Short mmCIF file of C-alpha atoms in Angstrom, two decimals:
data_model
loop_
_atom_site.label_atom_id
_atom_site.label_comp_id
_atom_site.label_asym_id
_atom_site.label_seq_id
_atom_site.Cartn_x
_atom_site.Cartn_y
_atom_site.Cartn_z
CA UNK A 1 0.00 0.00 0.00
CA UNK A 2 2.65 2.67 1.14
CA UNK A 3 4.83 1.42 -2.35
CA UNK A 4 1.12 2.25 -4.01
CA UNK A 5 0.77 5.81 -2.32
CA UNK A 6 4.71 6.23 -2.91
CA UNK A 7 4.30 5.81 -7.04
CA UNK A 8 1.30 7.89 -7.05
CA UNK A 9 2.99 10.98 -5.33
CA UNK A 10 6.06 10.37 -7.74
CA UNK A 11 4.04 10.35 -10.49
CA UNK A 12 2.09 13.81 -9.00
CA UNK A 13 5.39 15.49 -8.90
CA UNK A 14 6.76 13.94 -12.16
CA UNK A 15 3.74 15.03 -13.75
CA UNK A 16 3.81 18.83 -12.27
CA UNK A 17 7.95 19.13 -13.25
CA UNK A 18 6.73 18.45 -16.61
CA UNK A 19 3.91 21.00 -16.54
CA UNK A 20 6.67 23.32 -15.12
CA UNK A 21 9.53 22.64 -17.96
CA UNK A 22 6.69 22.50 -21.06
CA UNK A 23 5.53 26.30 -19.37
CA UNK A 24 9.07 27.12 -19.51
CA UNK A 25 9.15 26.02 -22.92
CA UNK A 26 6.35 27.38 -24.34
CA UNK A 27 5.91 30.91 -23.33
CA UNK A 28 2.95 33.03 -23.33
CA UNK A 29 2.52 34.78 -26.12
CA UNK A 30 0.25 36.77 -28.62
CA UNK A 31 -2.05 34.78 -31.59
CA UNK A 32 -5.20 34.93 -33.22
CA UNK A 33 -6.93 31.62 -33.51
CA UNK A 34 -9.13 31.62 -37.03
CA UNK A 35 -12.69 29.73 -35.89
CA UNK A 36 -15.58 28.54 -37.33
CA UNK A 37 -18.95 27.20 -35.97
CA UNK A 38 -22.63 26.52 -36.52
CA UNK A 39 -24.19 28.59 -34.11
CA UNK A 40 -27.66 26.71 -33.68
CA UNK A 41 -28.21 26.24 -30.06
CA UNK A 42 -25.96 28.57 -28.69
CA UNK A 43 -26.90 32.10 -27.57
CA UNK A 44 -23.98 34.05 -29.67
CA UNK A 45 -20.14 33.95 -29.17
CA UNK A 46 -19.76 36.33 -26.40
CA UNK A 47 -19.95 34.66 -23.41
CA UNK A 48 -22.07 36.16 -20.74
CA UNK A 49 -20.09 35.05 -17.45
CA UNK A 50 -22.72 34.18 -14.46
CA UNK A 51 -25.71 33.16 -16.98
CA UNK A 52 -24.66 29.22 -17.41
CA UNK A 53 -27.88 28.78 -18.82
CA UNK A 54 -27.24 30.67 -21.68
CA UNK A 55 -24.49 29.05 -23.70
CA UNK A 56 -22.52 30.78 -25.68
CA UNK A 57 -19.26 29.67 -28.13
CA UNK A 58 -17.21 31.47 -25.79
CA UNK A 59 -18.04 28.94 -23.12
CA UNK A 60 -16.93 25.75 -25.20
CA UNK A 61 -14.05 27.64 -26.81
CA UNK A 62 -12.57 28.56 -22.91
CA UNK A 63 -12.78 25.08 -21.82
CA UNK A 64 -11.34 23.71 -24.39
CA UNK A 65 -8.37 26.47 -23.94
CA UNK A 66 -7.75 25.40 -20.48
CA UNK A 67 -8.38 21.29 -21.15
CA UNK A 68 -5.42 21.72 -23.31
CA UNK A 69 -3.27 23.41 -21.17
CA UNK A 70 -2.99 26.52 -23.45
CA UNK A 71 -4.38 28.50 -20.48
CA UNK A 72 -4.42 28.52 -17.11
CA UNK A 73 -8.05 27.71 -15.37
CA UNK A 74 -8.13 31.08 -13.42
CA UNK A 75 -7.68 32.83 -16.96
CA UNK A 76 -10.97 30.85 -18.28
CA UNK A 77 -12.12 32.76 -15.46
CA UNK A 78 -11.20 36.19 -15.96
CA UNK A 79 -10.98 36.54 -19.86
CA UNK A 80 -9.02 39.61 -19.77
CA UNK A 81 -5.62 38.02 -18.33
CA UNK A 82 -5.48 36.38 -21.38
CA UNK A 83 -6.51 40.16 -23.51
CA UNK A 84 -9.06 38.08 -25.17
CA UNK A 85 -10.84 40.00 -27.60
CA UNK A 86 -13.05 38.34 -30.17
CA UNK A 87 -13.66 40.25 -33.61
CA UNK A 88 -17.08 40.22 -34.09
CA UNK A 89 -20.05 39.49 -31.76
CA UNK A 90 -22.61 37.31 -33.79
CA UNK A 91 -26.37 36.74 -31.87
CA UNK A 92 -27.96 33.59 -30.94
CA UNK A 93 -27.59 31.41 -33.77
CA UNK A 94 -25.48 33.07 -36.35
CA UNK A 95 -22.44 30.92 -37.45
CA UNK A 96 -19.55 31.62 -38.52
CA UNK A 97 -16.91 30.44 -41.06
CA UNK A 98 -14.34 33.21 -40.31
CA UNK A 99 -14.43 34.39 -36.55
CA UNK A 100 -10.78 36.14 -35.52
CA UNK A 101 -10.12 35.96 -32.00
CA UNK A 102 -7.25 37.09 -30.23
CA UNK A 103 -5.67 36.08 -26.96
CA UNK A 104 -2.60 35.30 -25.43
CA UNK A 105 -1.71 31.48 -24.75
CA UNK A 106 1.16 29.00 -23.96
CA UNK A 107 2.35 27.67 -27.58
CA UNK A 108 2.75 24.11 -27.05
CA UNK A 109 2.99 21.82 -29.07
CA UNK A 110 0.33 20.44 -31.97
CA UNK A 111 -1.73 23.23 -30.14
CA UNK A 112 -4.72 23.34 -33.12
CA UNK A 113 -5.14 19.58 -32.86
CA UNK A 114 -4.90 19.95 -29.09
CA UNK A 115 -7.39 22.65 -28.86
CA UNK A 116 -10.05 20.95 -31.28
CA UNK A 117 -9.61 17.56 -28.95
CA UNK A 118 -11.77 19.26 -26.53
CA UNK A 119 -13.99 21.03 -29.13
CA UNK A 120 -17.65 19.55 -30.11
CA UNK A 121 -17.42 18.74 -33.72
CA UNK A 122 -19.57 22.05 -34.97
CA UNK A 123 -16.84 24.32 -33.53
CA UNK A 124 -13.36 24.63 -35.07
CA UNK A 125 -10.06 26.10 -34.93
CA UNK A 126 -8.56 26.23 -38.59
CA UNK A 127 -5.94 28.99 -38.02
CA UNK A 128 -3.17 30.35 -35.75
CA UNK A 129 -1.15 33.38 -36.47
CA UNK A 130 1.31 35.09 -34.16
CA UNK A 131 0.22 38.81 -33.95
CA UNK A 132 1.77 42.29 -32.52
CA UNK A 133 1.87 41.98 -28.76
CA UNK A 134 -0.73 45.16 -28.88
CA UNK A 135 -3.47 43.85 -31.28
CA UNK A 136 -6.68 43.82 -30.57
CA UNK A 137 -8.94 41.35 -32.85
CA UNK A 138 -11.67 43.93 -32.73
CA UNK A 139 -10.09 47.57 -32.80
CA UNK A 140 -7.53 45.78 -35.44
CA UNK A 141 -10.40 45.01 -37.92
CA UNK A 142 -11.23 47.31 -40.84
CA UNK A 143 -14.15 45.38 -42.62
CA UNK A 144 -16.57 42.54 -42.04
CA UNK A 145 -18.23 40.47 -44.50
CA UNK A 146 -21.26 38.54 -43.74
CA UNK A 147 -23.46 36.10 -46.01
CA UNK A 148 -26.90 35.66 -45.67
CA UNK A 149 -28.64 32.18 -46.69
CA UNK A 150 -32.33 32.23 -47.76
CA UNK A 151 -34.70 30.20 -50.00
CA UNK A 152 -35.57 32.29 -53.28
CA UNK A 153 -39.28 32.02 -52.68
CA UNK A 154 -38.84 35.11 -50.44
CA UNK A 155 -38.51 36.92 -53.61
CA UNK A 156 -42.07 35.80 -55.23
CA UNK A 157 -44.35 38.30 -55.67
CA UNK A 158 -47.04 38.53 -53.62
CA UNK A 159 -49.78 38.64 -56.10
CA UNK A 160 -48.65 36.41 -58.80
CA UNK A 161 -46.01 34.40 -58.32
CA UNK A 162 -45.64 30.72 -56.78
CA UNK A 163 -44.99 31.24 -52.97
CA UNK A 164 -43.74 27.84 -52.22
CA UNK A 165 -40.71 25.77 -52.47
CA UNK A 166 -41.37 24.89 -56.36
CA UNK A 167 -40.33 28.52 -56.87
CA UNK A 168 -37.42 29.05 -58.99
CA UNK A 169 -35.75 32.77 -59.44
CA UNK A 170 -35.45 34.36 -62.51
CA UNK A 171 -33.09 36.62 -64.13
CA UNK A 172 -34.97 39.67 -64.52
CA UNK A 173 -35.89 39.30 -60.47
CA UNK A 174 -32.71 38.34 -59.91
CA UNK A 175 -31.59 41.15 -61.39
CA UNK A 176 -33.92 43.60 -59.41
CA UNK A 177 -32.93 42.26 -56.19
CA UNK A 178 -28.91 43.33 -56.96
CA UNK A 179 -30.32 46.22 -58.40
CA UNK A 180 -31.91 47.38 -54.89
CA UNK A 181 -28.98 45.66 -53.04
CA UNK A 182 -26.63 48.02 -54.54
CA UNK A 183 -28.72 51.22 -53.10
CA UNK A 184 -26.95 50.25 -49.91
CA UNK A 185 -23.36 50.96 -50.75
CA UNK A 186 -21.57 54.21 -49.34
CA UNK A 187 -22.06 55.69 -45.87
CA UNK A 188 -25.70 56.07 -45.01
CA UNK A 189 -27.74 57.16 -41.94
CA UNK A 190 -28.92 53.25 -40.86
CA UNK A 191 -30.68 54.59 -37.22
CA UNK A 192 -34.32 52.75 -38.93
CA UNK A 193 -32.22 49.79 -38.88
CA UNK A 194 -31.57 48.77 -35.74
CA UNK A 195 -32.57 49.85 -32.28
CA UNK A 196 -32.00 52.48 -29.33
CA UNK A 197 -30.42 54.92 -32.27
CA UNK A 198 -32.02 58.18 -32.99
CA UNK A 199 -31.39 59.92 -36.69
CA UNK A 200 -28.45 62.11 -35.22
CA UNK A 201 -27.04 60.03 -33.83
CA UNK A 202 -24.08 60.17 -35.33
CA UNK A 203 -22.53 56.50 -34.85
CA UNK A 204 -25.94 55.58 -36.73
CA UNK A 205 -23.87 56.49 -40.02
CA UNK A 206 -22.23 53.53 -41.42
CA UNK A 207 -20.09 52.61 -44.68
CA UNK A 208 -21.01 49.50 -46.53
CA UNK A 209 -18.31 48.82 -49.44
CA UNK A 210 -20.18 46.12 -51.50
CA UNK A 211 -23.43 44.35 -51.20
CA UNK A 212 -25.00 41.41 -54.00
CA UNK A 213 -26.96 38.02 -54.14
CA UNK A 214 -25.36 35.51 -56.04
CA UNK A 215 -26.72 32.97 -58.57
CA UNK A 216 -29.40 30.43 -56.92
CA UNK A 217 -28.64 27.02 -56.73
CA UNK A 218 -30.42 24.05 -55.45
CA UNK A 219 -30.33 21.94 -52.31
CA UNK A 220 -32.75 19.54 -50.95
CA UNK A 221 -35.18 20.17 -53.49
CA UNK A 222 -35.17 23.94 -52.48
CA UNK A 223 -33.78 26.63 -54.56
CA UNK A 224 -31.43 29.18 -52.40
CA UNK A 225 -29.44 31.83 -53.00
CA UNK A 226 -26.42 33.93 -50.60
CA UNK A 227 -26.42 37.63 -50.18
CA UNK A 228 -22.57 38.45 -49.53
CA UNK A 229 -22.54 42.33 -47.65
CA UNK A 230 -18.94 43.91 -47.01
CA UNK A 231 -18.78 47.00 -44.33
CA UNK A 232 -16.66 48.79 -42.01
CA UNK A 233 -18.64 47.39 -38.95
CA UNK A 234 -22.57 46.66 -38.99
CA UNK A 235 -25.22 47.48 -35.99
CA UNK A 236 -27.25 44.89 -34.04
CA UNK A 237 -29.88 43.96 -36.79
CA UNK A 238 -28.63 46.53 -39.51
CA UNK A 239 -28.18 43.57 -41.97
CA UNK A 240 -31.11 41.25 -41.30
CA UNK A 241 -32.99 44.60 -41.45
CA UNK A 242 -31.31 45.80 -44.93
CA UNK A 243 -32.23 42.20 -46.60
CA UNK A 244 -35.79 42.89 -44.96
CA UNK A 245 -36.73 45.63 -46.39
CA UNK A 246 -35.39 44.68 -50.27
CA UNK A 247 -37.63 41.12 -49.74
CA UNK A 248 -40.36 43.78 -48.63
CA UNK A 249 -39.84 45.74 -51.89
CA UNK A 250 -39.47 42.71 -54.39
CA UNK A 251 -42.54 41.00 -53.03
CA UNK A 252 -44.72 44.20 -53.38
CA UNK A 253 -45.21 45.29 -49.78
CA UNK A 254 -43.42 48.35 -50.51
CA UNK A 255 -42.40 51.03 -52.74
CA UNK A 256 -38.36 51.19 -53.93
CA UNK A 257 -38.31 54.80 -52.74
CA UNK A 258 -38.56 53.69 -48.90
CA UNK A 259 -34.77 53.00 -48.96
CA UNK A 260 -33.81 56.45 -49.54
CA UNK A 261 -36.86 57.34 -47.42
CA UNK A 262 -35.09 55.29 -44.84
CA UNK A 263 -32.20 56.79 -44.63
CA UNK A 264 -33.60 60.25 -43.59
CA UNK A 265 -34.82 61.31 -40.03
CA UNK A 266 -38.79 60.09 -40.38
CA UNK A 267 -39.16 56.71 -38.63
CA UNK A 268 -39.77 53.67 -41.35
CA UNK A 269 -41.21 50.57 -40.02
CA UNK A 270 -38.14 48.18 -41.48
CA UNK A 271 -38.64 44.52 -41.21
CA UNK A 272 -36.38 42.35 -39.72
CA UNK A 273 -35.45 38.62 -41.79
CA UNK A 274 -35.04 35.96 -39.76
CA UNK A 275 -31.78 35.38 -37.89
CA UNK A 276 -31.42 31.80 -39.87
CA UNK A 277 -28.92 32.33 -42.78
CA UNK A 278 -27.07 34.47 -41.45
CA UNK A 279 -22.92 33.99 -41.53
CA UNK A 280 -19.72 35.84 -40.61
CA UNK A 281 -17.57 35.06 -43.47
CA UNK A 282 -14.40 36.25 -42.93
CA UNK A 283 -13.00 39.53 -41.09
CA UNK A 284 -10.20 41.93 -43.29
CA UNK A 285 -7.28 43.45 -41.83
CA UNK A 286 -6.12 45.75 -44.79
CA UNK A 287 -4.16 48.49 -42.62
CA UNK A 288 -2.98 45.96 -40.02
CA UNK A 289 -1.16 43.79 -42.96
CA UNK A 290 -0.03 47.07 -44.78
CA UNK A 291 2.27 47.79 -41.64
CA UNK A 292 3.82 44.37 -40.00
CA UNK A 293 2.40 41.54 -42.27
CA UNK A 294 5.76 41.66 -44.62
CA UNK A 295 7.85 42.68 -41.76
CA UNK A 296 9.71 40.09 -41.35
CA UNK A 297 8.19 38.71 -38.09
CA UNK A 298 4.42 38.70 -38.66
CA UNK A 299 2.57 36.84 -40.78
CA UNK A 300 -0.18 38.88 -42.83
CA UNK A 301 -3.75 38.08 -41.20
CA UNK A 302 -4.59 36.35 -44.91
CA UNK A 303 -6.28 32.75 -44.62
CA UNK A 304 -5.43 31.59 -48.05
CA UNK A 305 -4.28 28.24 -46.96
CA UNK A 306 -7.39 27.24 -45.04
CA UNK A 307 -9.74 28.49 -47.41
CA UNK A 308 -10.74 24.49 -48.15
CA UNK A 309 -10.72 23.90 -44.35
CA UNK A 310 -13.23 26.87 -44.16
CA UNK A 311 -15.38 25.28 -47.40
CA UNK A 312 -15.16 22.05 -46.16
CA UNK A 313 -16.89 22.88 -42.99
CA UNK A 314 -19.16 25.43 -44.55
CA UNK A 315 -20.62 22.22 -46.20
CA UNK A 316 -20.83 19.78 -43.48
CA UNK A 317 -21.78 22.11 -41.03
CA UNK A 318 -23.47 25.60 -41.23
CA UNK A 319 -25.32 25.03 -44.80
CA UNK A 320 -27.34 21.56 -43.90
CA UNK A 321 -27.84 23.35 -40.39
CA UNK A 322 -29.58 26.26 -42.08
CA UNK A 323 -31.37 24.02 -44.84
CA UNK A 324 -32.53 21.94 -42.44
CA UNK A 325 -33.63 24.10 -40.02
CA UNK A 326 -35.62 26.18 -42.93
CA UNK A 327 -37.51 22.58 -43.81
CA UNK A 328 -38.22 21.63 -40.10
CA UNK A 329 -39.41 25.19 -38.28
CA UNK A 330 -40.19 27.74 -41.79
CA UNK A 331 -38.43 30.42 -40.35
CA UNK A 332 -38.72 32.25 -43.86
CA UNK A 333 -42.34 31.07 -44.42
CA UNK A 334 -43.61 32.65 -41.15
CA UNK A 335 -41.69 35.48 -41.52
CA UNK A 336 -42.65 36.47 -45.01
CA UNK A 337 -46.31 35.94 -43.39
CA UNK A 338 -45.83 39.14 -41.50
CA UNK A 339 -44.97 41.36 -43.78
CA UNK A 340 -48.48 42.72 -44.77
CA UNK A 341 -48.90 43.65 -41.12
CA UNK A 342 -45.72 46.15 -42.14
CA UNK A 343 -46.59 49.83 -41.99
CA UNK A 344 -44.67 50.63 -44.71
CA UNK A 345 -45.38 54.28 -44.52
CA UNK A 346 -43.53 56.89 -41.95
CA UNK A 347 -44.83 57.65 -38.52
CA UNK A 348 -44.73 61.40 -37.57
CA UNK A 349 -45.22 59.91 -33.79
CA UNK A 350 -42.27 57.02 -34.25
CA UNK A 351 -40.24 60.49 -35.71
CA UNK A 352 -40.58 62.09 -32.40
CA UNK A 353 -39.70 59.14 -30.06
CA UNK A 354 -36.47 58.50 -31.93
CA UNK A 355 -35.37 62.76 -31.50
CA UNK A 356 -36.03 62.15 -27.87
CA UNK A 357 -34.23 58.59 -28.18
CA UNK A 358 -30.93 60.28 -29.62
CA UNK A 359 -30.62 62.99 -27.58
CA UNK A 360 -29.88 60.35 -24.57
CA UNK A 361 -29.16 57.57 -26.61
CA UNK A 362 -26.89 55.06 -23.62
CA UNK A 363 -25.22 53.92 -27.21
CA UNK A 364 -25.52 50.02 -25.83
CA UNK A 365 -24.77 48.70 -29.56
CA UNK A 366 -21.31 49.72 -29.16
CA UNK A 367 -20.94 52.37 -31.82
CA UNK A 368 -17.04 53.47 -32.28
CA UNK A 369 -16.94 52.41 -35.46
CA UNK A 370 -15.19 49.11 -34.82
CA UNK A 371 -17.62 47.05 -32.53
CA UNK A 372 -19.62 45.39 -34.64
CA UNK A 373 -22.65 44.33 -33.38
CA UNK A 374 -22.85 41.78 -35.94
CA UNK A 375 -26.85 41.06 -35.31
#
């Protein structure tokens, strides 16, 4: 028995040395892991410390970080001992196919392998890059692109056009759609899409660089399509609002003048498309790889070696998530059902209540340009 208790201890303190000598060895130090997840189920990335019953990616991703040994517990704790800073903050169920984070962590060894041990299977690390000991995954970021998934029957017309899933999109719609889609590019005053922002407010302004939908294409029997939306940062909503209103427009609820409409200081009942569909594709870091990512000890933040990591997983992963989810719950069906209960007209009495919102507007979207809000 005491030869029994003897090993174990041996092994205890044979087991911390090495703990001890791979710390030694692998030194803290700055990264930004590249991630990508299906987001059904969880309620966003950011984790919301003290709410367990809300899960979050955050949550998963931590544990995993301190499981293998990247991170001490008591940082899993207390995020910021680690500066952990995630780029954008997507809402209950958005994925992702291009989330930055960055953090500091032990480098050992095979850490991505390591890392994605302790990782469900929807969740994955598919990138590491060693980064300035000052960046900041969020402040760093100049752009955001985002991709939103929907069935093309939410651009039927209302009054004579299949609404069901034997619709099929055609050119000259098509057309119309990229046509309104492309109203949205430049900076624009976006307070009617989104929440708690009055017209001058002035972090209510917000540049979009390109916005289309791509060609349809067929899965499961249902036609789809993917708007792709590039801009400096995005509000909570602003996007699921934008594609709103152009489904409101192309199915006949509205007039194509509301968008400019929108942009001025009347209030404009916007609709808001379902959170389903919607992706963070990748985050750009054009001024940050200008300055140190051909200085000869950074790596630019490019991802062109994972790009069939990130496809790979797009396929097994986020689009039969949101295809299925479409066929089981019709989260584009019921939503489309609501838009005749749209006031598409402005409200002189919604006007007033947004004056008196933005003069003491608490700015909780996080407005400096750089938080993106995501949705």
């Amino acid at each position: 028995e005491e030869n029994g208790h003897q090993n174990k201890r041996l092994k205890r303190d044979a087991d911390e040395e090495d703990a001890e000598d791979q710390n030694k060895k692998s030194p803290k130090r700055k990264i930004v892991l590249l991630m990508a997840y299906s987001g059904k189920g969880y309620h966003g990335m950011q984790r919301n410390v003290g709410s367990s019953q809300f899960k979050t990616i955050e949550d998963d991703l931590v544990s995993a970080l301190v499981q293998s040994g990247c991170i001490p517990e008591n940082h899993g704790e207390d995020m910021k001992k680690m500066s952990f800073q995630r780029c954008a903050r997507t809402d209950k169920g958005v994925s992702a196919a291009g989330q930055i984070v960055s953090l500091k962590v032990r480098l050992i060894d095979d850490i991505l392998e390591k890392i994605n041990n302790h990782l469900p299977s929807h969740i994955r690390i598919l990138g590491l890059k060693r980064v300035t000991g000052g960046f900041n995954s969020k402040n760093k970021c100049d752009a955001r692109t985002y991709s939103y998934m929907l069935p093309t029957f939410a651009f039927a017309h209302k009054d004579h056009d299949v609404q069901e899933e034997v619709y099929r999109l055609d050119k000259e719609t098509l057309e119309k759609v990229n046509k309104l889609l492309a109203c949205y590019k430049g900076t624009h005053n976006f307070h009617n899409f989104t929440s708690q922002k009055g017209p001058r407010d002035p972090s209510a302004k917000r540049y979009i660089m390109e916005m289309y939908c791509g060609e349809p294409f067929v899965r499961e029997n249902i036609e789809f399509a993917v708007i792709k939306v590039k801009g400096q940062s995005f509000m909570m909503h602003q996007i699921r609002k934008m594609i709103g209103l152009v489904i409101a427009i192309v199915k006949g609820y509205a007039a194509e003048s509301i968008i400019e409409l929108s942009w001025g200081e009347e209030k404009v009942d916007v609709p808001k498309a379902p959170g389903l569909g919607l992706v963070l594709e990748r985050v750009h870091f054009e001024k940050y790889n200008r300055r140190f990512g051909n200085d000869g000890l950074h790596e630019p933040l490019e991802w062109t070696e994972e790009e069939e990591k990130i496809a790979v997983f797009k396929e097994q992963y986020i689009y039969p998530t949101i295809i299925n989810t479409e066929k089981e719950e019709k989260s584009m069906v019921n939503w489309l059902n609501t838009l005749s209960i749209h006031d598409f007209n402005s409200s002189v009495v919604g006007m007033q209540a947004n004056n008196k919102n933005s003069k003491n507007s608490s700015d909780l979207e996080g407005s400096d340009g750089c938080d993106d809000d995501s949705d």
